[in-house]
XYZ file of C-alpha atoms in Angstrom:
125
model
C 0.274 0.222 0.189
C 1.703 3.371 -1.191
C 1.122 6.656 0.992
C 0.361 8.341 -2.357
C -3.009 8.842 -3.039
C -4.099 7.983 -6.601
C -6.775 10.614 -8.405
C -9.231 7.452 -7.805
C -8.885 7.757 -4.174
C -8.830 11.269 -4.106
C -12.180 11.132 -5.760
C -13.299 8.341 -3.325
C -12.261 10.725 -0.522
C -14.071 13.725 -1.817
C -17.281 11.727 -2.021
C -16.884 10.158 1.559
C -16.355 13.860 2.597
C -19.287 15.132 0.726
C -21.468 12.066 2.160
C -20.112 12.879 5.945
C -20.985 16.709 5.440
C -24.663 15.813 3.790
C -25.229 13.183 6.855
C -24.093 16.115 9.061
C -26.276 18.714 7.692
C -29.355 16.460 7.538
C -28.565 16.005 11.313
C -28.290 19.676 11.712
C -31.228 20.187 10.319
C -33.467 17.508 12.032
C -31.684 18.676 15.137
C -32.947 22.270 14.406
C -36.099 21.609 13.460
C -36.821 19.648 16.299
C -35.458 22.561 18.085
C -37.678 25.093 16.527
C -40.701 22.493 16.998
C -39.662 22.433 20.738
C -41.464 25.677 21.570
C -44.811 24.042 20.163
C -44.217 20.935 22.454
C -43.560 23.015 25.300
C -46.837 24.839 24.528
C -48.351 21.540 24.620
C -46.541 20.108 27.644
C -47.549 23.238 29.604
C -51.285 23.138 28.294
C -51.001 19.481 29.487
C -49.615 20.408 32.962
C -52.264 23.074 33.425
C -55.242 20.568 32.286
C -53.863 18.050 34.524
C -53.670 20.719 37.444
C -57.382 21.769 36.497
C -58.473 18.015 36.708
C -56.941 17.543 40.012
C -58.498 21.027 41.723
C -61.591 20.231 39.959
C -61.629 16.826 41.258
C -61.023 18.078 45.007
C -63.618 20.892 44.341
C -66.196 18.054 43.299
C -64.946 15.729 46.367
C -65.742 18.828 48.763
C -69.188 19.375 46.864
C -70.407 15.847 47.564
C -68.985 15.851 50.986
C -71.073 18.794 51.723
C -74.081 17.538 49.873
C -73.692 14.374 52.132
C -73.354 16.471 55.365
C -76.380 18.522 54.126
C -78.438 15.796 53.592
C -77.787 14.031 57.200
C -78.610 17.298 58.679
C -82.130 17.548 56.729
C -82.783 14.084 58.110
C -81.910 15.442 61.477
C -84.146 18.187 61.044
C -87.144 16.165 59.880
C -86.739 13.939 62.658
C -86.617 16.662 65.320
C -89.571 18.321 63.442
C -91.572 15.279 64.010
C -90.622 14.850 67.764
C -91.392 18.335 68.346
C -94.887 17.636 66.479
C -95.426 14.609 68.996
C -94.641 16.676 71.734
C -97.006 19.440 71.153
C -99.709 17.037 70.574
C -98.731 15.364 74.105
C -98.565 18.698 75.635
C -101.912 19.771 74.030
C -103.708 16.371 75.305
C -102.180 16.932 78.768
C -103.425 20.507 78.671
C -106.842 19.335 78.013
C -107.013 17.012 80.626
C -105.591 19.338 82.876
C -108.509 21.933 81.862
C -111.168 18.919 82.405
C -109.711 18.093 85.793
C -109.686 21.658 86.949
C -113.138 22.181 85.509
C -114.394 19.033 87.520
C -112.787 20.295 90.797
C -114.341 23.619 90.359
C -117.969 22.381 90.069
C -117.441 19.911 92.837
C -116.293 22.944 95.057
C -119.273 25.246 93.750
C -121.392 22.306 94.518
C -120.320 22.179 98.298
C -120.416 25.733 98.722
C -124.239 25.445 97.942
C -124.634 22.952 100.757
C -126.804 25.014 103.698
C -124.911 25.442 106.844
C -125.057 22.600 108.949
C -126.802 23.613 112.548
C -124.159 24.278 115.398
C -123.837 22.498 118.367
C -123.364 25.433 120.450
C -126.216 26.152 122.506
């Protein structure tokens, strides 16, 4: 093998260099185009992150609203039960009050009947 290059070798070397340079250009173009597209991807990534964040916040809010609704339903049930209890006690009180009024009327009539009885003669005398 000779250290001297022939015209053929020079031509092959030039073609190899041209091919390598072409490959480098293609690589740089792809890389540059990827970099140019990256802001779009950044925007998409940011939009995706914002979307994910909003979904998490919305999910937390929806869960909190569901808990509040459940608590309000429990309170509503308690209020209904308390209302029913108060109504029963009012009916019981009204019944007791009517019975007390009737008893008082009977006692008053009995006392007035005793007042009308003539005085018995006294033994003095």
